One Martini backbone bead per residue (centre of mass of N, CA, C, O) as a GRO file, in nm:
protein
  541
    1MET     BB    1  -1.042   1.623   1.241
    2GLU     BB    2  -0.898   1.787   1.017
    3VAL     BB    3  -0.594   1.770   0.853
    4THR     BB    4  -0.397   2.005   0.653
    5ARG     BB    5  -0.191   2.177   0.468
    6GLN     BB    6  -0.352   2.440   0.575
    7ASN     BB    7  -0.276   2.358   0.894
    8PHE     BB    8  -0.095   2.206   1.060
    9LYS     BB    9   0.055   2.434   1.219
   10ASP     BB   10  -0.154   2.483   1.373
   11THR     BB   11  -0.217   2.177   1.508
   12LEU     BB   12   0.072   2.043   1.574
   13LYS     BB   13   0.039   2.089   1.885
   14THR     BB   14  -0.242   1.956   1.943
   15VAL     BB   15  -0.118   1.663   1.855
   16CYS     BB   16   0.145   1.643   2.039
   17SER     BB   17  -0.005   1.678   2.320
   18ALA     BB   18  -0.240   1.415   2.237
   19VAL     BB   19   0.031   1.211   2.282
   20GLU     BB   20   0.085   1.248   2.511
   21GLU     BB   21  -0.229   1.235   2.697
   22ALA     BB   22  -0.219   0.961   2.618
   23ASP     BB   23  -0.267   0.566   2.671
   24PHE     BB   24  -0.347   0.539   2.344
   25LEU     BB   25  -0.288   0.448   1.982
   26ALA     BB   26  -0.500   0.464   1.681
   27ILE     BB   27  -0.429   0.302   1.353
   28ASP     BB   28  -0.515   0.429   1.029
   29GLY     BB   29  -0.392   0.380   0.651
   30GLU     BB   30  -0.591   0.172   0.441
   31PHE     BB   31  -0.405  -0.115   0.375
   32SER     BB   32  -0.590  -0.415   0.467
   33GLY     BB   33  -0.724  -0.469   0.287
   34ILE     BB   34  -0.525  -0.560   0.010
   35SER     BB   35  -0.558  -0.872   0.076
   36ASP     BB   36  -0.890  -0.820  -0.097
   37GLY     BB   37  -0.810  -0.843  -0.312
   38PRO     BB   38  -0.748  -0.892  -0.667
   39ASN     BB   39  -0.428  -0.960  -0.547
   40VAL     BB   40  -0.460  -1.218  -0.340
   41SER     BB   41  -0.273  -1.453  -0.488
   42ALA     BB   42  -0.021  -1.333  -0.491
   43LEU     BB   43   0.023  -1.250  -0.167
   44THR     BB   44  -0.110  -1.512  -0.096
   45ASN     BB   45  -0.044  -1.782   0.149
   46GLY     BB   46  -0.047  -2.058   0.337
   47LEU     BB   47   0.283  -2.126   0.299
   48ASP     BB   48   0.382  -1.932   0.413
   49THR     BB   49   0.668  -1.734   0.518
   50PRO     BB   50   0.739  -1.426   0.688
   51GLU     BB   51   0.969  -1.376   0.458
   52GLN     BB   52   0.776  -1.389   0.246
   53ARG     BB   53   0.538  -1.170   0.319
   54TYR     BB   54   0.701  -0.949   0.329
   55ALA     BB   55   0.811  -0.941   0.057
   56LYS     BB   56   0.545  -0.920  -0.113
   57LEU     BB   57   0.447  -0.632   0.059
   58LYS     BB   58   0.632  -0.476  -0.062
   59LYS     BB   59   0.483  -0.473  -0.375
   60SER     BB   60   0.212  -0.348  -0.253
   61SER     BB   61  -0.071  -0.180  -0.380
   62SER     BB   62  -0.324   0.068  -0.228
   63ILE     BB   63  -0.441   0.225  -0.508
   64ASP     BB   64  -0.690   0.052  -0.565
   65PHE     BB   65  -0.862  -0.001  -0.289
   66LEU     BB   66  -0.867   0.332  -0.247
   67ALA     BB   67  -1.074   0.391  -0.506
   68SER     BB   68  -1.269   0.212  -0.455
   69GLN     BB   69  -1.300   0.347  -0.134
   70GLY     BB   70  -1.317   0.655  -0.220
   71PHE     BB   71  -1.041   0.788  -0.298
   72ASP     BB   72  -0.907   1.151  -0.268
   73PHE     BB   73  -0.689   1.223  -0.449
   74ASN     BB   74  -0.710   1.526  -0.547
   75LYS     BB   75  -0.672   1.598  -0.187
   76VAL     BB   76  -0.381   1.551  -0.193
   77PHE     BB   77  -0.236   1.668  -0.415
   78CYS     BB   78  -0.415   2.008  -0.243
   79ASN     BB   79  -0.397   1.914   0.072
   80GLY     BB   80  -0.073   1.738   0.174
   81ILE     BB   81   0.128   1.626   0.339
   82PRO     BB   82   0.439   1.661   0.412
   83TYR     BB   83   0.777   1.472   0.372
   84LEU     BB   84   0.990   1.273   0.560
   85ASN     BB   85   1.290   1.082   0.556
   86GLN     BB   86   1.576   1.069   0.778
   87ASP     BB   87   1.725   1.078   0.512
   88GLU     BB   88   1.625   1.364   0.411
   89GLU     BB   89   1.660   1.498   0.638
   90VAL     BB   90   1.979   1.487   0.692
   91GLN     BB   91   2.013   1.595   0.413
   92LEU     BB   92   1.919   1.885   0.424
   93ARG     BB   93   2.032   2.023   0.672
   94GLU     BB   94   2.370   1.950   0.605
   95GLN     BB   95   2.294   2.141   0.397
   96SER     BB   96   2.200   2.396   0.537
   97GLU     BB   97   2.507   2.404   0.706
   98GLU     BB   98   2.630   2.410   0.503
   99ARG     BB   99   2.582   2.736   0.348
  100ARG     BB  100   2.633   2.881   0.610
  101ASN     BB  101   2.989   2.811   0.584
  102GLN     BB  102   2.953   2.903   0.327
  103GLN     BB  103   2.905   3.232   0.389
  104ALA     BB  104   3.109   3.281   0.637
  105ASN     BB  105   3.337   3.187   0.410
  106GLY     BB  106   3.309   3.380   0.176
  107VAL     BB  107   3.098   3.168   0.033
  108GLY     BB  108   2.902   3.090  -0.234
  109THR     BB  109   2.563   3.234  -0.165
  110PRO     BB  110   2.545   3.498  -0.020
  111SER     BB  111   2.294   3.722   0.100
  112PHE     BB  112   2.528   3.914   0.153
  113ILE     BB  113   2.783   4.144   0.257
  114SER     BB  114   3.157   4.046   0.294
  115PRO     BB  115   3.500   4.117   0.297
  116SER     BB  116   3.609   3.813   0.282
  117SER     BB  117   3.680   3.802   0.026
  118LYS     BB  118   4.000   3.701  -0.240
  119GLY     BB  119   3.838   3.665  -0.438
  120PRO     BB  120   3.737   3.649  -0.757
  121ALA     BB  121   3.590   3.515  -0.927
  122HIS     BB  122   3.456   3.302  -1.205
  123VAL     BB  123   3.411   3.382  -1.520
  124PRO     BB  124   3.256   3.298  -1.830
  125GLU     BB  125   3.262   3.441  -2.122
  126GLU     BB  126   2.946   3.413  -2.144
  127HIS     BB  127   2.901   3.609  -1.883
  128LYS     BB  128   3.021   3.873  -1.859
  129ASP     BB  129   2.795   4.075  -1.980
  130PHE     BB  130   2.599   4.026  -1.746
  131ILE     BB  131   2.831   4.048  -1.521
  132ASN     BB  132   2.830   4.400  -1.582
  133ARG     BB  133   2.565   4.467  -1.568
  134VAL     BB  134   2.514   4.438  -1.341
  135ILE     BB  135   2.722   4.616  -1.137
  136GLY     BB  136   2.617   4.849  -1.274
  137LYS     BB  137   2.380   4.892  -1.134
  138VAL     BB  138   2.459   4.847  -0.852
  139GLU     BB  139   2.629   5.167  -0.850
  140ALA     BB  140   2.407   5.309  -0.912
  141LEU     BB  141   2.271   5.235  -0.612
  142LEU     BB  142   2.495   5.343  -0.446
  143THR     BB  143   2.459   5.664  -0.588
  144ASN     BB  144   2.132   5.663  -0.531
  145SER     BB  145   1.789   5.705  -0.416
  146GLU     BB  146   1.751   5.366  -0.403
  147LYS     BB  147   1.690   5.062  -0.225
  148THR     BB  148   1.606   4.880  -0.480
  149LEU     BB  149   1.679   4.609  -0.660
  150ASP     BB  150   1.574   4.446  -0.991
  151LEU     BB  151   1.656   4.151  -1.132
  152GLU     BB  152   1.675   3.938  -1.409
  153PRO     BB  153   1.571   3.675  -1.470
  154CYS     BB  154   1.731   3.338  -1.407
  155THR     BB  155   1.934   3.149  -1.374
  156GLY     BB  156   2.171   2.961  -1.086
  157PHE     BB  157   2.457   3.005  -1.214
  158GLN     BB  158   2.411   3.325  -1.212
  159ARG     BB  159   2.338   3.406  -0.918
  160LYS     BB  160   2.611   3.258  -0.851
  161LEU     BB  161   2.762   3.453  -0.940
  162ILE     BB  162   2.648   3.746  -0.815
  163TYR     BB  163   2.715   3.687  -0.546
  164GLN     BB  164   3.020   3.654  -0.580
  165THR     BB  165   3.082   3.927  -0.778
  166LEU     BB  166   2.987   4.104  -0.516
  167ASN     BB  167   3.125   4.014  -0.272
  168TRP     BB  168   3.388   4.095  -0.332
  169LYS     BB  169   3.351   4.352  -0.477
  170PHE     BB  170   3.165   4.457  -0.218
  171SER     BB  171   3.218   4.535   0.126
  172LYS     BB  172   2.908   4.662   0.151
  173GLY     BB  173   2.611   4.744   0.146
  174LEU     BB  174   2.478   4.489   0.084
  175HIS     BB  175   2.108   4.237   0.077
  176VAL     BB  176   2.143   3.955  -0.079
  177GLU     BB  177   1.851   3.829  -0.262
  178THR     BB  178   1.624   3.553  -0.340
  179VAL     BB  179   1.288   3.539  -0.544
  180GLU     BB  180   0.972   3.473  -0.596
  181THR     BB  181   0.733   3.416  -0.803
  182GLU     BB  182   0.410   3.320  -0.927
  183LYS     BB  183   0.589   3.202  -1.160
  184LYS     BB  184   0.854   3.030  -1.049
  185GLU     BB  185   1.037   3.284  -1.058
  186ARG     BB  186   1.394   3.396  -1.036
  187TYR     BB  187   1.534   3.665  -0.837
  188ILE     BB  188   1.738   3.948  -0.750
  189GLN     BB  189   1.755   4.189  -0.534
  190VAL     BB  190   1.913   4.476  -0.397
  191ILE     BB  191   1.951   4.568  -0.066
  192LYS     BB  192   2.038   4.899   0.139
  193VAL     BB  193   2.260   4.876   0.397
  194ASP     BB  194   2.311   4.834   0.725
  195ASP     BB  195   2.462   4.637   0.960
  196GLU     BB  196   2.220   4.613   1.127
  197GLU     BB  197   2.001   4.523   0.905
  198ARG     BB  198   2.165   4.299   0.770
  199LYS     BB  199   2.126   4.105   1.052
  200ARG     BB  200   1.819   4.120   1.052
  201ARG     BB  201   1.769   3.969   0.782
  202GLU     BB  202   2.035   3.729   0.903
  203GLN     BB  203   1.753   3.640   1.064
  204GLN     BB  204   1.526   3.563   0.925
  205LYS     BB  205   1.627   3.391   0.686
  206ARG     BB  206   1.700   3.149   0.917
  207GLU     BB  207   1.459   3.118   0.997
  208ARG     BB  208   1.290   3.070   0.700
  209GLU     BB  209   1.450   2.822   0.629
  210GLN     BB  210   1.353   2.664   0.928
  211GLU     BB  211   1.073   2.663   0.858
  212GLU     BB  212   1.114   2.492   0.628
  213LEU     BB  213   1.219   2.272   0.692
  214ASN     BB  214   0.953   2.247   0.936
  215ASP     BB  215   0.778   2.151   0.654
  216ALA     BB  216   0.960   1.949   0.491
  217VAL     BB  217   0.876   1.732   0.724
  218GLY     BB  218   0.609   1.772   0.865
  219PHE     BB  219   0.454   1.422   0.937
  220SER     BB  220   0.722   1.340   1.065
  221ARG     BB  221   0.636   1.472   1.350
  222VAL     BB  222   0.458   1.337   1.438
  223ILE     BB  223   0.564   1.049   1.462
  224HIS     BB  224   0.835   1.143   1.625
  225ALA     BB  225   0.589   1.187   1.884
  226ILE     BB  226   0.519   0.917   1.903
  227SER     BB  227   0.764   0.725   1.975
  228LYS     BB  228   0.918   0.949   2.178
  229SER     BB  229   0.705   0.806   2.326
  230GLY     BB  230   0.621   0.522   2.397
  231LYS     BB  231   0.339   0.423   2.300
  232LEU     BB  232   0.055   0.283   2.203
  233VAL     BB  233   0.017   0.130   1.930
  234VAL     BB  234  -0.315   0.053   1.744
  235GLY     BB  235  -0.462  -0.212   1.533
  236HIS     BB  236  -0.604  -0.405   1.224
  237ASN     BB  237  -0.442  -0.546   1.046
  238MET     BB  238  -0.094  -0.372   1.043
  239LEU     BB  239   0.125  -0.409   0.911
  240LEU     BB  240   0.127  -0.233   0.723
  241ASP     BB  241   0.138   0.001   0.818
  242VAL     BB  242   0.390  -0.007   0.943
  243MET     BB  243   0.537  -0.074   0.695
  244HIS     BB  244   0.481   0.217   0.561
  245THR     BB  245   0.590   0.386   0.782
  246ILE     BB  246   0.865   0.324   0.761
  247HIS     BB  247   0.915   0.391   0.474
  248GLN     BB  248   0.821   0.686   0.447
  249PHE     BB  249   0.936   0.794   0.813
  250TYR     BB  250   1.251   0.609   0.737
  251CYS     BB  251   1.288   0.301   0.573
  252PRO     BB  252   1.363   0.130   0.303
  253LEU     BB  253   1.161  -0.067   0.110
  254PRO     BB  254   1.253  -0.311  -0.108
  255GLU     BB  255   1.177  -0.462  -0.404
  256VAL     BB  256   1.453  -0.591  -0.397
  257ASN     BB  257   1.720  -0.685  -0.394
  258PRO     BB  258   1.973  -0.547  -0.161
  259PRO     BB  259   2.216  -0.459   0.014
  260THR     BB  260   2.400  -0.606   0.260
  261TRP     BB  261   2.369  -0.325   0.408
  262ARG     BB  262   2.361  -0.135   0.774
  263LEU     BB  263   2.210   0.078   0.948
  264ILE     BB  264   2.134   0.075   1.306
  265ASP     BB  265   2.001   0.338   1.560
  266LYS     BB  266   1.880   0.286   1.821
  267ASN     BB  267   1.905   0.567   1.970
  268ASN     BB  268   1.751   0.721   1.701
  269CYS     BB  269   1.587   0.575   1.473
  270HIS     BB  270   1.822   0.527   1.262
  271CYS     BB  271   1.876   0.437   0.923
  272SER     BB  272   2.092   0.305   0.686
  273PHE     BB  273   1.922   0.278   0.393
  274PHE     BB  274   1.842  -0.063   0.331
  275LEU     BB  275   1.594  -0.338   0.475
  276GLN     BB  276   1.753  -0.634   0.442
  277ASP     BB  277   1.466  -0.779   0.621
  278LEU     BB  278   1.315  -0.892   0.883
  279GLN     BB  279   1.513  -0.804   1.092
  280ASP     BB  280   1.541  -0.549   0.991
  281PHE     BB  281   1.259  -0.468   1.062
  282LYS     BB  282   1.213  -0.513   1.359
  283GLU     BB  283   1.419  -0.357   1.452
  284VAL     BB  284   1.290  -0.076   1.395
  285THR     BB  285   1.028  -0.105   1.467
  286MET     BB  286   1.083  -0.131   1.786
  287CYS     BB  287   1.211   0.121   1.799
  288VAL     BB  288   0.995   0.330   1.701
  289PHE     BB  289   0.779   0.063   1.813
  290PRO     BB  290   0.778  -0.025   2.156
  291ARG     BB  291   0.410  -0.098   2.117
  292LEU     BB  292   0.229  -0.317   1.946
  293LEU     BB  293  -0.149  -0.347   1.877
  294ASP     BB  294  -0.330  -0.640   1.737
  295THR     BB  295  -0.705  -0.664   1.723
  296LYS     BB  296  -0.724  -0.925   1.510
  297LEU     BB  297  -0.543  -1.101   1.712
  298MET     BB  298  -0.700  -1.080   1.978
  299ALA     BB  299  -0.951  -1.151   1.871
  300SER     BB  300  -0.841  -1.468   1.802
  301THR     BB  301  -0.768  -1.530   2.060
  302GLN     BB  302  -0.774  -1.601   2.396
  303PRO     BB  303  -1.064  -1.541   2.502
  304PHE     BB  304  -1.200  -1.502   2.219
  305LYS     BB  305  -1.272  -1.646   2.012
  306GLU     BB  306  -1.531  -1.813   2.111
  307MET     BB  307  -1.702  -1.490   2.085
  308ILE     BB  308  -1.543  -1.464   1.804
  309THR     BB  309  -1.672  -1.453   1.452
  310ASN     BB  310  -1.568  -1.198   1.321
  311THR     BB  311  -1.241  -0.990   1.257
  312SER     BB  312  -1.369  -0.760   1.151
  313LEU     BB  313  -1.390  -0.497   1.181
  314ALA     BB  314  -1.655  -0.428   1.213
  315GLU     BB  315  -1.812  -0.675   1.365
  316LEU     BB  316  -1.626  -0.623   1.640
  317GLU     BB  317  -1.780  -0.373   1.700
  318LYS     BB  318  -2.032  -0.565   1.702
  319GLN     BB  319  -1.935  -0.754   1.951
  320VAL     BB  320  -1.844  -0.586   2.173
  321LYS     BB  321  -2.129  -0.454   2.259
  322GLU     BB  322  -2.167  -0.727   2.391
  323ALA     BB  323  -2.202  -0.956   2.535
  324PRO     BB  324  -1.973  -0.995   2.812
  325PHE     BB  325  -1.909  -0.703   2.732
  326LYS     BB  326  -1.826  -0.339   2.704
  327SER     BB  327  -1.888  -0.002   2.651
  328PRO     BB  328  -1.739   0.254   2.599
  329GLN     BB  329  -1.706   0.554   2.715
  330VAL     BB  330  -1.744   0.845   2.551
  331GLU     BB  331  -1.609   1.201   2.535
  332THR     BB  332  -1.609   1.502   2.329
  333ALA     BB  333  -1.393   1.728   2.254
  334GLU     BB  334  -1.421   2.045   2.269
  335GLY     BB  335  -1.420   2.137   1.867
  336PHE     BB  336  -1.493   1.845   1.789
  337HIS     BB  337  -1.530   1.546   1.594
  338SER     BB  338  -1.755   1.332   1.613
  339TYR     BB  339  -1.826   0.984   1.626
  340ASP     BB  340  -2.075   0.776   1.456
  341THR     BB  341  -2.153   0.425   1.461
  342ALA     BB  342  -2.408   0.392   1.338
  343GLN     BB  343  -2.262   0.550   1.127
  344GLU     BB  344  -2.091   0.428   0.908
  345GLN     BB  345  -1.716   0.478   0.794
  346LEU     BB  346  -1.538   0.307   0.666
  347HIS     BB  347  -1.323   0.384   0.534
  348GLU     BB  348  -1.231   0.574   0.712
  349ALA     BB  349  -0.958   0.620   0.883
  350GLY     BB  350  -1.023   0.760   1.132
  351TYR     BB  351  -1.205   0.606   1.240
  352ASP     BB  352  -1.092   0.306   1.221
  353ALA     BB  353  -0.918   0.387   1.455
  354TYR     BB  354  -1.163   0.457   1.683
  355ILE     BB  355  -1.288   0.175   1.710
  356THR     BB  356  -1.002   0.038   1.727
  357GLY     BB  357  -1.003   0.134   2.009
  358LEU     BB  358  -1.275   0.019   2.128
  359CYS     BB  359  -1.215  -0.267   2.125
  360PHE     BB  360  -0.984  -0.270   2.299
  361ILE     BB  361  -1.119  -0.135   2.531
  362SER     BB  362  -1.313  -0.390   2.544
  363MET     BB  363  -1.103  -0.643   2.563
  364ALA     BB  364  -0.974  -0.580   2.839
  365ASN     BB  365  -1.181  -0.554   3.008
  366TYR     BB  366  -1.263  -0.845   2.960
  367LEU     BB  367  -0.941  -0.929   3.140
  368GLY     BB  368  -1.076  -0.832   3.431
  369SER     BB  369  -1.260  -1.102   3.492
  370PHE     BB  370  -0.928  -1.235   3.541
  371LEU     BB  371  -0.921  -1.133   3.826
  372THR     BB  372  -0.845  -1.110   4.241
  373PRO     BB  373  -1.018  -0.910   4.169
  374PRO     BB  374  -1.253  -0.777   3.953
  375LYS     BB  375  -1.163  -0.545   3.692
  376ALA     BB  376  -1.358  -0.262   3.488
  377TYR     BB  377  -1.033  -0.131   3.382
  378ILE     BB  378  -0.764  -0.196   3.164
  379SER     BB  379  -0.495  -0.049   3.120
  380ALA     BB  380  -0.232  -0.056   2.871
  381HIS     BB  381   0.015  -0.072   3.121
  382SER     BB  382  -0.090  -0.378   3.160
  383LYS     BB  383  -0.017  -0.718   3.244
  384VAL     BB  384  -0.283  -0.781   3.055
  385VAL     BB  385  -0.196  -0.737   2.773
  386GLU     BB  386   0.123  -0.834   2.694
  387PRO     BB  387   0.072  -1.085   2.508
  388PHE     BB  388   0.016  -0.878   2.248
  389PHE     BB  389   0.244  -0.754   2.244
  390ASN     BB  390   0.435  -0.801   1.916
  391LYS     BB  391   0.165  -0.888   1.740
  392LEU     BB  392   0.100  -0.907   1.359
  393PHE     BB  393  -0.093  -1.026   1.178
  394LEU     BB  394  -0.123  -1.311   0.976
  395MET     BB  395  -0.286  -1.347   0.655
  396ARG     BB  396  -0.339  -1.655   0.574
  397ILE     BB  397  -0.176  -1.855   0.739
  398ILE     BB  398  -0.196  -2.146   0.868
  399ASP     BB  399   0.059  -2.194   1.106
  400ILE     BB  400   0.098  -1.858   1.117
  401PRO     BB  401  -0.058  -1.579   1.288
  402TYR     BB  402   0.236  -1.446   1.353
  403LEU     BB  403   0.447  -1.160   1.369
  404ASN     BB  404   0.740  -1.169   1.616
  405LEU     BB  405   0.913  -0.882   1.699
  406THR     BB  406   1.098  -1.016   1.940
  407GLY     BB  407   1.129  -1.291   1.818
  408PRO     BB  408   1.063  -1.597   1.694
  409ASP     BB  409   0.907  -1.754   1.474
  410LEU     BB  410   0.705  -1.950   1.412
  411GLN     BB  411   0.817  -2.363   1.338
  412PRO     BB  412   0.568  -2.544   1.142
  413LYS     BB  413   0.775  -2.824   0.934
  414ARG     BB  414   0.553  -2.950   0.746
  415ASP     BB  415   0.573  -3.262   0.634
  416HIS     BB  416   0.265  -3.180   0.452
  417VAL     BB  417   0.465  -3.062   0.249
  418LEU     BB  418   0.499  -3.002  -0.093
  419PHE     BB  419   0.711  -2.981  -0.375
  420VAL     BB  420   0.602  -2.862  -0.756
  421THR     BB  421   0.677  -2.949  -1.060
  422PHE     BB  422   0.584  -2.779  -1.356
  423PRO     BB  423   0.353  -2.745  -1.639
  424LYS     BB  424   0.216  -2.438  -1.729
  425GLU     BB  425  -0.015  -2.617  -1.861
  426TRP     BB  426  -0.116  -2.702  -1.562
  427LYS     BB  427  -0.379  -2.778  -1.330
  428THR     BB  428  -0.560  -2.836  -1.054
  429SER     BB  429  -0.644  -3.129  -1.207
  430ASP     BB  430  -0.382  -3.232  -1.221
  431LEU     BB  431  -0.310  -3.264  -0.911
  432TYR     BB  432  -0.534  -3.464  -0.821
  433GLN     BB  433  -0.452  -3.664  -1.017
  434LEU     BB  434  -0.136  -3.692  -0.906
  435PHE     BB  435  -0.264  -3.778  -0.592
  436SER     BB  436  -0.579  -3.975  -0.617
  437ALA     BB  437  -0.371  -4.196  -0.429
  438PHE     BB  438  -0.363  -3.961  -0.114
  439GLY     BB  439  -0.714  -3.820  -0.086
  440ASN     BB  440  -0.691  -3.535   0.048
  441ILE     BB  441  -0.576  -3.206  -0.117
  442GLN     BB  442  -0.368  -2.902  -0.065
  443VAL     BB  443  -0.346  -2.635  -0.297
  444SER     BB  444  -0.093  -2.379  -0.317
  445TRP     BB  445   0.007  -2.174  -0.492
  446LEU     BB  446   0.288  -1.962  -0.689
  447ASP     BB  447   0.277  -2.044  -0.983
  448ASP     BB  448   0.253  -2.188  -1.324
  449THR     BB  449   0.527  -2.422  -1.183
  450SER     BB  450   0.394  -2.427  -0.892
  451ALA     BB  451   0.348  -2.606  -0.539
  452PHE     BB  452   0.122  -2.690  -0.262
  453VAL     BB  453   0.111  -3.001  -0.129
  454SER     BB  454  -0.131  -3.119   0.124
  455LEU     BB  455  -0.107  -3.422   0.326
  456SER     BB  456  -0.291  -3.570   0.530
  457GLN     BB  457  -0.037  -3.777   0.551
  458THR     BB  458   0.292  -3.807   0.632
  459ASP     BB  459   0.348  -4.119   0.568
  460GLN     BB  460   0.321  -4.011   0.235
  461VAL     BB  461   0.590  -3.834   0.183
  462GLN     BB  462   0.795  -4.075   0.036
  463ILE     BB  463   0.605  -4.182  -0.218
  464ALA     BB  464   0.541  -3.952  -0.347
  465VAL     BB  465   0.849  -3.854  -0.405
  466ASN     BB  466   0.925  -4.147  -0.558
  467THR     BB  467   0.750  -4.113  -0.835
  468SER     BB  468   0.916  -3.859  -0.911
  469ARG     BB  469   1.242  -3.993  -0.965
  470TYR     BB  470   1.130  -4.098  -1.313
  471ALA     BB  471   0.997  -3.780  -1.397
  472GLU     BB  472   1.001  -3.535  -1.634
  473SER     BB  473   0.738  -3.324  -1.593
  474TYR     BB  474   0.801  -3.354  -1.322
  475ARG     BB  475   0.841  -3.239  -0.939
  476ILE     BB  476   0.907  -3.403  -0.556
  477GLN     BB  477   0.955  -3.182  -0.261
  478THR     BB  478   1.029  -3.155   0.043
  479TYR     BB  479   0.956  -2.888   0.240
  480ALA     BB  480   1.282  -2.897   0.339
  481GLU     BB  481   1.409  -2.900   0.019
  482TYR     BB  482   1.298  -2.635  -0.039
  483ILE     BB  483   1.449  -2.442   0.173
  484LYS     BB  484   1.740  -2.545   0.143
  485GLY     BB  485   1.711  -2.421  -0.201
  486LYS     BB  486   1.668  -2.112  -0.104
  487GLN     BB  487   1.923  -2.066   0.048
  488GLN     BB  488   2.139  -2.186  -0.181
  489ASP     BB  489   2.062  -1.962  -0.329
  490LYS     BB  490   2.142  -1.723  -0.179
  491GLU     BB  491   2.438  -1.778  -0.175
  492LYS     BB  492   2.526  -1.757  -0.447
  493LEU     BB  493   2.374  -1.476  -0.403
  494GLY     BB  494   2.550  -1.336  -0.184
  495GLN     BB  495   2.427  -1.389   0.032
  496THR     BB  496   2.392  -1.441   0.334
  497PRO     BB  497   2.434  -1.682   0.535
  498LYS     BB  498   2.244  -1.944   0.748
  499SER     BB  499   2.105  -2.106   0.956
  500TRP     BB  500   2.003  -2.463   0.989
  501GLY     BB  501   1.736  -2.709   1.056
  502GLU     BB  502   1.681  -3.069   1.085
  503ASP     BB  503   1.384  -2.938   0.916
  504GLY     BB  504   1.463  -2.706   0.717
  505TRP     BB  505   1.458  -2.427   0.940
  506LEU     BB  506   1.527  -2.136   1.039
  507LYS     BB  507   1.739  -2.043   1.261
  508PRO     BB  508   1.736  -1.836   1.531
  509HIS     BB  509   1.919  -1.458   1.524
  510TYR     BB  510   1.903  -1.511   1.877
  511THR     BB  511   1.991  -1.447   2.218
  512SER     BB  512   1.727  -1.555   2.312
  513ALA     BB  513   1.537  -1.786   2.470
  514SER     BB  514   1.314  -1.694   2.379
  515THR     BB  515   0.948  -1.783   2.279
  516ALA     BB  516   0.684  -1.808   2.000
  517ALA     BB  517   0.446  -1.919   2.075
  518THR     BB  518   0.189  -1.947   2.148
  519PHE     BB  519  -0.151  -1.749   2.276
  520GLY     BB  520  -0.285  -1.734   2.573
  521TYR     BB  521  -0.571  -1.676   2.835
  522HIS     BB  522  -0.568  -1.718   3.199
  523LYS     BB  523  -0.668  -1.751   3.514
  524TYR     BB  524  -0.559  -1.538   3.781
  525THR     BB  525  -0.574  -1.613   4.136
  526SER     BB  526  -0.346  -1.388   4.296
  527GLY     BB  527  -0.371  -1.082   4.292
  528PRO     BB  528  -0.432  -0.767   4.118
  529GLU     BB  529  -0.215  -0.872   3.916
  530PRO     BB  530   0.020  -0.973   3.749
  531THR     BB  531   0.424  -0.981   3.739
  532THR     BB  532   0.455  -1.143   3.459
  533SER     BB  533   0.400  -1.331   3.219
  534LEU     BB  534   0.196  -1.505   3.058
  535PHE     BB  535   0.211  -1.721   2.925
  536GLU     BB  536   0.079  -2.002   2.697
  537VAL     BB  537   0.110  -2.327   2.588
  538PRO     BB  538  -0.100  -2.442   2.345
  539GLU     BB  539  -0.136  -2.678   2.118
  540VAL     BB  540  -0.343  -2.454   2.004
  541TRP     BB  541  -0.499  -2.186   1.798
   0.00000   0.00000   0.00000
């Protein structure tokens, strides 16, 4: 079912009912593939921290990727559904309320004439002739048989003067409102009315304003319905989908260092100003979407990682059709379009969300085989799938496979990693030459003059650092020294100081005693379903 600007209002009730009736919701915003584009090296580094990856993704653009997949941008501009984020919606509603209050007190630009104004409006000298002509036309309207007077199009300031003047000069019997022509020109219409007609027209105007406000909020109402439902939201490689959703409908994710304050209302999922850092983003995300599940991460984790060789969405959908998995039987509701997985429609967001949901069902049902007795169907509410909640896949990070939204992220020490700075002219071959005495190395470029170099032997790190002590053209630091230096730079810029551990890693500022260990799945032999957390800590991801 395609929903556009033209049919959104008619289908909104159906969409919200579907949200309420669903066991879980699958989403896709066509942002996951950005990390596969031509700028992948600028967006990703195998030794990024979660904070660095979050900062990079805030700057990413989806335009090139969407264009490469044949995305119809003309359709967006012609048929796209409008939306507002929460601050914009609050501001719009406050402005509307302020106008109503001003009208009730006889000031501002009321749409009807009342006797409550206490004096004439101040009219600048250059507008007096214009206002006098308007007064003359209105006086003529009151004495003739005509019911309506359409004034000539004018500026917003002139319309304000007309409202204020008529409000003061004519005590009752008129309804005044602004009308817009097909050419988007605005003019004032004056109508003779009795008290009953005036009240009826005022009620109609308030209803129109409320409808226009709801139209402006637009698709945000769907996102709010999903958030309010508290249902499990499933996506595939969904970090960018979540980031864009938060940015567009809740709080801006700034591209530069933002102001150092923010206010997050967890009860109403509302934040003021910018989300300053990754922790702010986590808090708001958990407020908006309390249960998220990433099928790419799920497929990359035990017990699935040994059976699923390729976790791209298209390949995952094919693999979970085969044993030991079972494809769910899907019945399409009457009157709705049905997708056919035999005819791939990849990178069409509706289709991708559909097969994401199918993959989740197949993998969740497979987990039922770990129960005693086994269960053929596992619901989205089951404890069996809880280990996969609120962890979002991090692409191409060597030792941090996921972003943990509800606790501290994994903190590998990276004792074997060096931070190297060097002249802009250097190439990868120069780094290999510099470290030729240290065996196999891995180079991860940061920019034109710096890179991470991973050694195969940790005990060689200090030797490598010592070799650069008297070097003039390059410098070598341990990874812990690099992280500490970054934090000191932040403190010099006046950003909130944070606590660092002996290993150079940021100490988590969570009050929870829980750890963000790597998780897997193991067989349970008692009870229909486990009643506690299913986290286990294998030594290797």
